Amino acid sequence: SSSSSAPIYVMDAKETVIALADGSNNIISDGKSYVFVDPAGEEPNAAIFSKSDLTIYGGGSLTVNGNYDDGIAGKDGLVIAGGLITVTAVDDGIRGKDYLVVKDGTLTVKAGGDGLKADNEDDATLGYVSIENGKFTIDADGDAITGQTDVLILDGDFTLTSGGGSSASIAETLSAKAIKAAANLMIAGGNFVINAADDAIHSNSNVLINGGSFTVASGDDGIHADANLT
């Protein structure tokens, strides 16, 4: 834990790996205020913060309490390949910049901002979210899962709540979608239980759904594509 900064702060590395030993219970907590190492960039701003590519895997558990801003944040790519991961964050729960890839694991996220997120705005080939498998329980005041470009989901079990659910009233300026892609959104399979204040499944471009089971409650559209919906 740290009362004034990120307990885990990767400043300069080619690649970083956090291995969760089988049977281990790991708890990371930051304080409600930071003394910034980089005041101009206001960094770090997450309980686990990495400027390099970060991978988290293993058979243990990881509990992250982001009391200042984000829970887990990577300034490059972020890969989660396993583990029992629980994140509570004032803002975003788990955020990669170039990409967020989840290969497996059990993820429980409670976020005051977005739940799972990739947000590179400078490169059209990056800022994507890819989920191969896993079990996800996400309750986000903003979007539950969001990509600056594409979102690809191959399989998994998803219980997603955004913006307080379908009966909640949200500001017009707030995005509180369950799954959102600024570019293409593709779902090949998985089980989805969605309760969204805004659109449940949304793309600013194309949506392609080629499998899966969906139970949806939405305060706006169930499935929305600005371009093609297939």
mmCIF file of C-alpha atoms in Angstrom:
data_model
loop_
_atom_site.group_PDB
_atom_site.id
_atom_site.type_symbol
_atom_site.label_atom_id
_atom_site.label_comp_id
_atom_site.label_asym_id
_atom_site.label_seq_id
_atom_site.Cartn_x
_atom_site.Cartn_y
_atom_site.Cartn_z
ATOM 1 C CA SER A 1 0.000 0.000 0.000
ATOM 2 C CA SER A 2 0.962 3.638 -0.413
ATOM 3 C CA SER A 3 -0.729 6.708 0.986
ATOM 4 C CA SER A 4 0.796 9.144 -1.530
ATOM 5 C CA SER A 5 1.433 7.324 -4.822
ATOM 6 C CA ALA A 6 1.047 4.055 -6.730
ATOM 7 C CA PRO A 7 2.144 1.059 -4.652
ATOM 8 C CA ILE A 8 3.351 -0.540 -7.913
ATOM 9 C CA TYR A 9 4.794 1.987 -10.377
ATOM 10 C CA VAL A 10 6.763 0.747 -13.404
ATOM 11 C CA MET A 11 8.684 3.780 -14.646
ATOM 12 C CA ASP A 12 11.018 2.306 -17.273
ATOM 13 C CA ALA A 13 11.069 -1.288 -18.496
ATOM 14 C CA LYS A 14 10.961 -3.205 -21.749
ATOM 15 C CA GLU A 15 8.185 -5.408 -20.379
ATOM 16 C CA THR A 16 6.718 -6.137 -16.950
ATOM 17 C CA VAL A 17 5.091 -9.329 -15.692
ATOM 18 C CA ILE A 18 3.127 -9.751 -12.467
ATOM 19 C CA ALA A 19 2.798 -13.450 -11.592
ATOM 20 C CA LEU A 20 0.085 -14.356 -9.105
ATOM 21 C CA ALA A 21 1.394 -17.450 -7.324
ATOM 22 C CA ASP A 22 -1.099 -20.297 -6.999
ATOM 23 C CA GLY A 23 -3.086 -19.951 -3.799
ATOM 24 C CA SER A 24 -1.705 -16.510 -2.977
ATOM 25 C CA ASN A 25 -3.859 -13.555 -1.887
ATOM 26 C CA ASN A 26 -2.460 -10.181 -2.907
ATOM 27 C CA ILE A 27 -3.915 -6.775 -1.984
ATOM 28 C CA ILE A 28 -2.786 -3.449 -3.482
ATOM 29 C CA SER A 29 -4.201 -0.155 -2.186
ATOM 30 C CA ASP A 30 -3.349 3.494 -2.792
ATOM 31 C CA GLY A 31 -4.361 6.674 -0.953
ATOM 32 C CA LYS A 32 -6.977 9.271 -1.794
ATOM 33 C CA SER A 33 -4.344 11.881 -2.753
ATOM 34 C CA TYR A 34 -1.034 11.631 -4.641
ATOM 35 C CA VAL A 35 2.306 13.407 -4.684
ATOM 36 C CA PHE A 36 3.020 13.100 -8.421
ATOM 37 C CA VAL A 37 6.361 11.875 -9.726
ATOM 38 C CA ASP A 38 5.357 13.583 -13.004
ATOM 39 C CA PRO A 39 3.265 16.623 -11.971
ATOM 40 C CA ALA A 40 2.799 17.832 -15.562
ATOM 41 C CA GLY A 41 1.395 14.473 -16.670
ATOM 42 C CA GLU A 42 -0.287 13.819 -13.330
ATOM 43 C CA GLU A 43 1.302 10.371 -13.240
ATOM 44 C CA PRO A 44 1.067 7.804 -11.859
ATOM 45 C CA ASN A 45 -2.687 7.795 -11.309
ATOM 46 C CA ALA A 46 -3.504 4.153 -10.545
ATOM 47 C CA ALA A 47 -2.774 1.697 -7.768
ATOM 48 C CA ILE A 48 -0.898 -0.438 -10.326
ATOM 49 C CA PHE A 49 0.591 1.840 -12.982
ATOM 50 C CA SER A 50 2.991 0.810 -15.741
ATOM 51 C CA LYS A 51 4.629 2.840 -18.503
ATOM 52 C CA SER A 52 5.681 -0.412 -20.202
ATOM 53 C CA ASP A 53 3.760 -3.389 -21.558
ATOM 54 C CA LEU A 54 2.247 -5.177 -18.563
ATOM 55 C CA THR A 55 1.089 -8.788 -18.254
ATOM 56 C CA ILE A 56 -0.747 -10.242 -15.256
ATOM 57 C CA TYR A 57 -1.242 -13.997 -14.969
ATOM 58 C CA GLY A 58 -1.303 -16.905 -12.533
ATOM 59 C CA GLY A 59 -3.569 -18.897 -10.267
ATOM 60 C CA GLY A 60 -3.644 -16.539 -7.293
ATOM 61 C CA SER A 61 -5.897 -13.641 -6.426
ATOM 62 C CA LEU A 62 -5.275 -9.913 -6.797
ATOM 63 C CA THR A 63 -7.404 -7.285 -5.087
ATOM 64 C CA VAL A 64 -6.782 -3.694 -6.180
ATOM 65 C CA ASN A 65 -8.268 -0.704 -4.386
ATOM 66 C CA GLY A 66 -7.893 2.416 -6.538
ATOM 67 C CA ASN A 67 -8.823 5.061 -4.003
ATOM 68 C CA TYR A 68 -7.392 7.993 -5.979
ATOM 69 C CA ASP A 69 -8.277 7.369 -9.657
ATOM 70 C CA ASP A 70 -7.803 4.145 -11.665
ATOM 71 C CA GLY A 71 -7.268 0.631 -10.395
ATOM 72 C CA ILE A 72 -4.871 -0.929 -12.939
ATOM 73 C CA ALA A 73 -3.496 1.251 -15.752
ATOM 74 C CA GLY A 74 -0.940 0.625 -18.498
ATOM 75 C CA LYS A 75 0.451 3.369 -20.739
ATOM 76 C CA ASP A 76 1.316 0.770 -23.400
ATOM 77 C CA GLY A 77 -0.372 -2.617 -23.714
ATOM 78 C CA LEU A 78 -2.056 -4.535 -20.887
ATOM 79 C CA VAL A 79 -2.604 -8.308 -20.982
ATOM 80 C CA ILE A 80 -4.478 -10.333 -18.374
ATOM 81 C CA ALA A 81 -3.944 -14.060 -18.842
ATOM 82 C CA GLY A 82 -5.405 -15.469 -15.619
ATOM 83 C CA GLY A 83 -6.028 -14.972 -11.953
ATOM 84 C CA LEU A 84 -8.876 -14.009 -9.688
ATOM 85 C CA ILE A 85 -8.805 -10.216 -10.020
ATOM 86 C CA THR A 86 -11.035 -7.825 -8.091
ATOM 87 C CA VAL A 87 -10.782 -4.086 -8.730
ATOM 88 C CA THR A 88 -12.575 -1.204 -7.059
ATOM 89 C CA ALA A 89 -11.709 2.211 -8.487
ATOM 90 C CA VAL A 90 -12.793 5.823 -8.158
ATOM 91 C CA ASP A 91 -12.477 6.185 -11.961
ATOM 92 C CA ASP A 92 -11.585 3.456 -14.489
ATOM 93 C CA GLY A 93 -11.161 -0.103 -13.261
ATOM 94 C CA ILE A 94 -8.694 -1.700 -15.712
ATOM 95 C CA ARG A 95 -7.234 0.462 -18.469
ATOM 96 C CA GLY A 96 -4.688 -0.152 -21.201
ATOM 97 C CA LYS A 97 -3.666 2.492 -23.683
ATOM 98 C CA ASP A 98 -2.517 0.666 -26.834
ATOM 99 C CA TYR A 99 -4.648 -2.379 -26.064
ATOM 100 C CA LEU A 100 -6.345 -4.377 -23.346
ATOM 101 C CA VAL A 101 -6.248 -8.131 -23.976
ATOM 102 C CA VAL A 102 -7.909 -10.617 -21.631
ATOM 103 C CA LYS A 103 -7.068 -14.237 -22.352
ATOM 104 C CA ASP A 104 -8.637 -15.768 -19.251
ATOM 105 C CA GLY A 105 -9.351 -15.158 -15.581
ATOM 106 C CA THR A 106 -12.149 -14.092 -13.279
ATOM 107 C CA LEU A 107 -12.537 -10.320 -13.201
ATOM 108 C CA THR A 108 -14.805 -8.401 -10.840
ATOM 109 C CA VAL A 109 -14.762 -4.638 -11.335
ATOM 110 C CA LYS A 110 -16.599 -1.825 -9.576
ATOM 111 C CA ALA A 111 -15.722 1.495 -11.228
ATOM 112 C CA GLY A 112 -16.799 5.105 -10.879
ATOM 113 C CA GLY A 113 -15.749 5.584 -14.515
ATOM 114 C CA ASP A 114 -15.365 2.842 -17.135
ATOM 115 C CA GLY A 115 -14.847 -0.815 -16.239
ATOM 116 C CA LEU A 116 -12.501 -2.270 -18.892
ATOM 117 C CA LYS A 117 -10.979 0.234 -21.291
ATOM 118 C CA ALA A 118 -8.390 0.893 -24.016
ATOM 119 C CA ASP A 119 -7.983 4.529 -24.986
ATOM 120 C CA ASN A 120 -5.203 5.267 -27.489
ATOM 121 C CA GLU A 121 -6.622 8.141 -29.543
ATOM 122 C CA ASP A 122 -3.536 8.732 -31.698
ATOM 123 C CA ASP A 123 -3.260 5.481 -33.696
ATOM 124 C CA ALA A 124 -6.218 3.902 -35.518
ATOM 125 C CA THR A 125 -4.595 0.441 -35.222
ATOM 126 C CA LEU A 126 -4.416 0.649 -31.420
ATOM 127 C CA GLY A 127 -6.824 1.449 -28.584
ATOM 128 C CA TYR A 128 -8.585 -1.917 -28.932
ATOM 129 C CA VAL A 129 -10.060 -4.415 -26.465
ATOM 130 C CA SER A 130 -9.780 -8.162 -27.147
ATOM 131 C CA ILE A 131 -11.380 -10.750 -24.863
ATOM 132 C CA GLU A 132 -10.751 -14.427 -25.536
ATOM 133 C CA ASN A 133 -12.355 -15.997 -22.471
ATOM 134 C CA GLY A 134 -13.002 -15.495 -18.779
ATOM 135 C CA LYS A 135 -15.690 -14.629 -16.288
ATOM 136 C CA PHE A 136 -16.582 -10.943 -15.910
ATOM 137 C CA THR A 137 -18.729 -9.116 -13.382
ATOM 138 C CA ILE A 138 -18.528 -5.397 -14.097
ATOM 139 C CA ASP A 139 -20.490 -2.565 -12.485
ATOM 140 C CA ALA A 140 -19.439 0.787 -13.950
ATOM 141 C CA ASP A 141 -20.901 4.255 -13.668
ATOM 142 C CA GLY A 142 -19.647 4.817 -17.228
ATOM 143 C CA ASP A 143 -19.159 2.163 -19.927
ATOM 144 C CA ALA A 144 -18.621 -1.393 -18.701
ATOM 145 C CA ILE A 145 -16.341 -2.353 -21.636
ATOM 146 C CA THR A 146 -15.095 0.281 -24.091
ATOM 147 C CA GLY A 147 -12.483 0.539 -26.845
ATOM 148 C CA GLN A 148 -11.228 3.644 -28.603
ATOM 149 C CA THR A 149 -11.153 1.541 -31.783
ATOM 150 C CA ASP A 150 -12.315 -2.109 -32.002
ATOM 151 C CA VAL A 151 -13.806 -4.421 -29.404
ATOM 152 C CA LEU A 152 -13.532 -8.171 -30.112
ATOM 153 C CA ILE A 153 -15.107 -10.803 -27.843
ATOM 154 C CA LEU A 154 -14.600 -14.491 -28.631
ATOM 155 C CA ASP A 155 -16.108 -16.129 -25.545
ATOM 156 C CA GLY A 156 -16.720 -15.723 -21.826
ATOM 157 C CA ASP A 157 -19.402 -15.160 -19.214
ATOM 158 C CA PHE A 158 -20.397 -11.521 -18.731
ATOM 159 C CA THR A 159 -22.591 -9.811 -16.161
ATOM 160 C CA LEU A 160 -22.465 -6.118 -17.048
ATOM 161 C CA THR A 161 -24.134 -3.140 -15.381
ATOM 162 C CA SER A 162 -23.554 0.393 -16.653
ATOM 163 C CA GLY A 163 -24.759 3.754 -15.387
ATOM 164 C CA GLY A 164 -26.850 2.216 -12.622
ATOM 165 C CA GLY A 165 -28.866 -0.012 -14.945
ATOM 166 C CA SER A 166 -31.770 0.342 -17.355
ATOM 167 C CA SER A 167 -34.050 2.201 -14.926
ATOM 168 C CA ALA A 168 -31.464 4.871 -14.069
ATOM 169 C CA SER A 169 -31.504 8.420 -15.400
ATOM 170 C CA ILE A 170 -28.164 9.694 -16.695
ATOM 171 C CA ALA A 171 -26.922 12.988 -18.088
ATOM 172 C CA GLU A 172 -26.960 13.326 -21.875
ATOM 173 C CA THR A 173 -23.215 13.926 -21.823
ATOM 174 C CA LEU A 174 -22.488 10.662 -19.985
ATOM 175 C CA SER A 175 -21.691 7.472 -21.889
ATOM 176 C CA ALA A 176 -22.972 4.520 -19.878
ATOM 177 C CA LYS A 177 -23.051 1.681 -22.401
ATOM 178 C CA ALA A 178 -22.401 -1.943 -21.513
ATOM 179 C CA ILE A 179 -20.139 -2.678 -24.508
ATOM 180 C CA LYS A 180 -18.950 0.163 -26.727
ATOM 181 C CA ALA A 181 -16.543 0.428 -29.658
ATOM 182 C CA ALA A 182 -15.654 3.638 -31.447
ATOM 183 C CA ALA A 183 -14.844 1.498 -34.508
ATOM 184 C CA ASN A 184 -15.939 -2.124 -35.070
ATOM 185 C CA LEU A 185 -17.555 -4.340 -32.437
ATOM 186 C CA MET A 186 -17.434 -8.092 -33.038
ATOM 187 C CA ILE A 187 -18.865 -10.828 -30.792
ATOM 188 C CA ALA A 188 -18.272 -14.474 -31.726
ATOM 189 C CA GLY A 189 -19.682 -16.117 -28.599
ATOM 190 C CA GLY A 190 -20.242 -15.887 -24.868
ATOM 191 C CA ASN A 191 -23.047 -15.531 -22.347
ATOM 192 C CA PHE A 192 -24.173 -11.963 -21.655
ATOM 193 C CA VAL A 193 -26.459 -10.595 -18.955
ATOM 194 C CA ILE A 194 -26.613 -6.837 -19.509
ATOM 195 C CA ASN A 195 -28.337 -4.084 -17.538
ATOM 196 C CA ALA A 196 -27.451 -0.747 -19.130
ATOM 197 C CA ALA A 197 -28.633 2.810 -18.583
ATOM 198 C CA ASP A 198 -27.510 3.637 -22.138
ATOM 199 C CA ASP A 199 -27.169 1.336 -25.181
ATOM 200 C CA ALA A 200 -26.388 -2.257 -24.253
ATOM 201 C CA ILE A 201 -24.193 -2.995 -27.293
ATOM 202 C CA HIS A 202 -22.989 -0.004 -29.313
ATOM 203 C CA SER A 203 -20.605 0.814 -32.145
ATOM 204 C CA ASN A 204 -19.885 4.114 -33.864
ATOM 205 C CA SER A 205 -19.253 1.953 -36.941
ATOM 206 C CA ASN A 206 -20.213 -1.723 -37.442
ATOM 207 C CA VAL A 207 -21.577 -4.418 -35.123
ATOM 208 C CA LEU A 208 -21.170 -8.104 -36.065
ATOM 209 C CA ILE A 209 -22.639 -10.766 -33.754
ATOM 210 C CA ASN A 210 -21.915 -14.335 -34.829
ATOM 211 C CA GLY A 211 -22.826 -16.245 -31.677
ATOM 212 C CA GLY A 212 -23.606 -15.972 -28.001
ATOM 213 C CA SER A 213 -26.528 -15.810 -25.596
ATOM 214 C CA PHE A 214 -27.917 -12.397 -24.607
ATOM 215 C CA THR A 215 -30.277 -11.221 -21.873
ATOM 216 C CA VAL A 216 -30.543 -7.450 -22.187
ATOM 217 C CA ALA A 217 -32.231 -4.643 -20.281
ATOM 218 C CA SER A 218 -31.449 -1.208 -21.701
ATOM 219 C CA GLY A 219 -32.467 2.357 -20.991
ATOM 220 C CA ASP A 220 -31.866 3.144 -24.681
ATOM 221 C CA ASP A 221 -31.035 0.821 -27.614
ATOM 222 C CA GLY A 222 -30.504 -2.886 -27.158
ATOM 223 C CA ILE A 223 -28.021 -3.176 -30.038
ATOM 224 C CA HIS A 224 -26.937 -0.076 -31.989
ATOM 225 C CA ALA A 225 -24.595 0.440 -34.939
ATOM 226 C CA ASP A 226 -24.035 3.769 -36.650
ATOM 227 C CA ALA A 227 -23.181 1.844 -39.847
ATOM 228 C CA ASN A 228 -24.033 -1.861 -40.363
ATOM 229 C CA LEU A 229 -25.585 -4.228 -37.808
ATOM 230 C CA THR A 230 -25.195 -7.920 -38.709
#
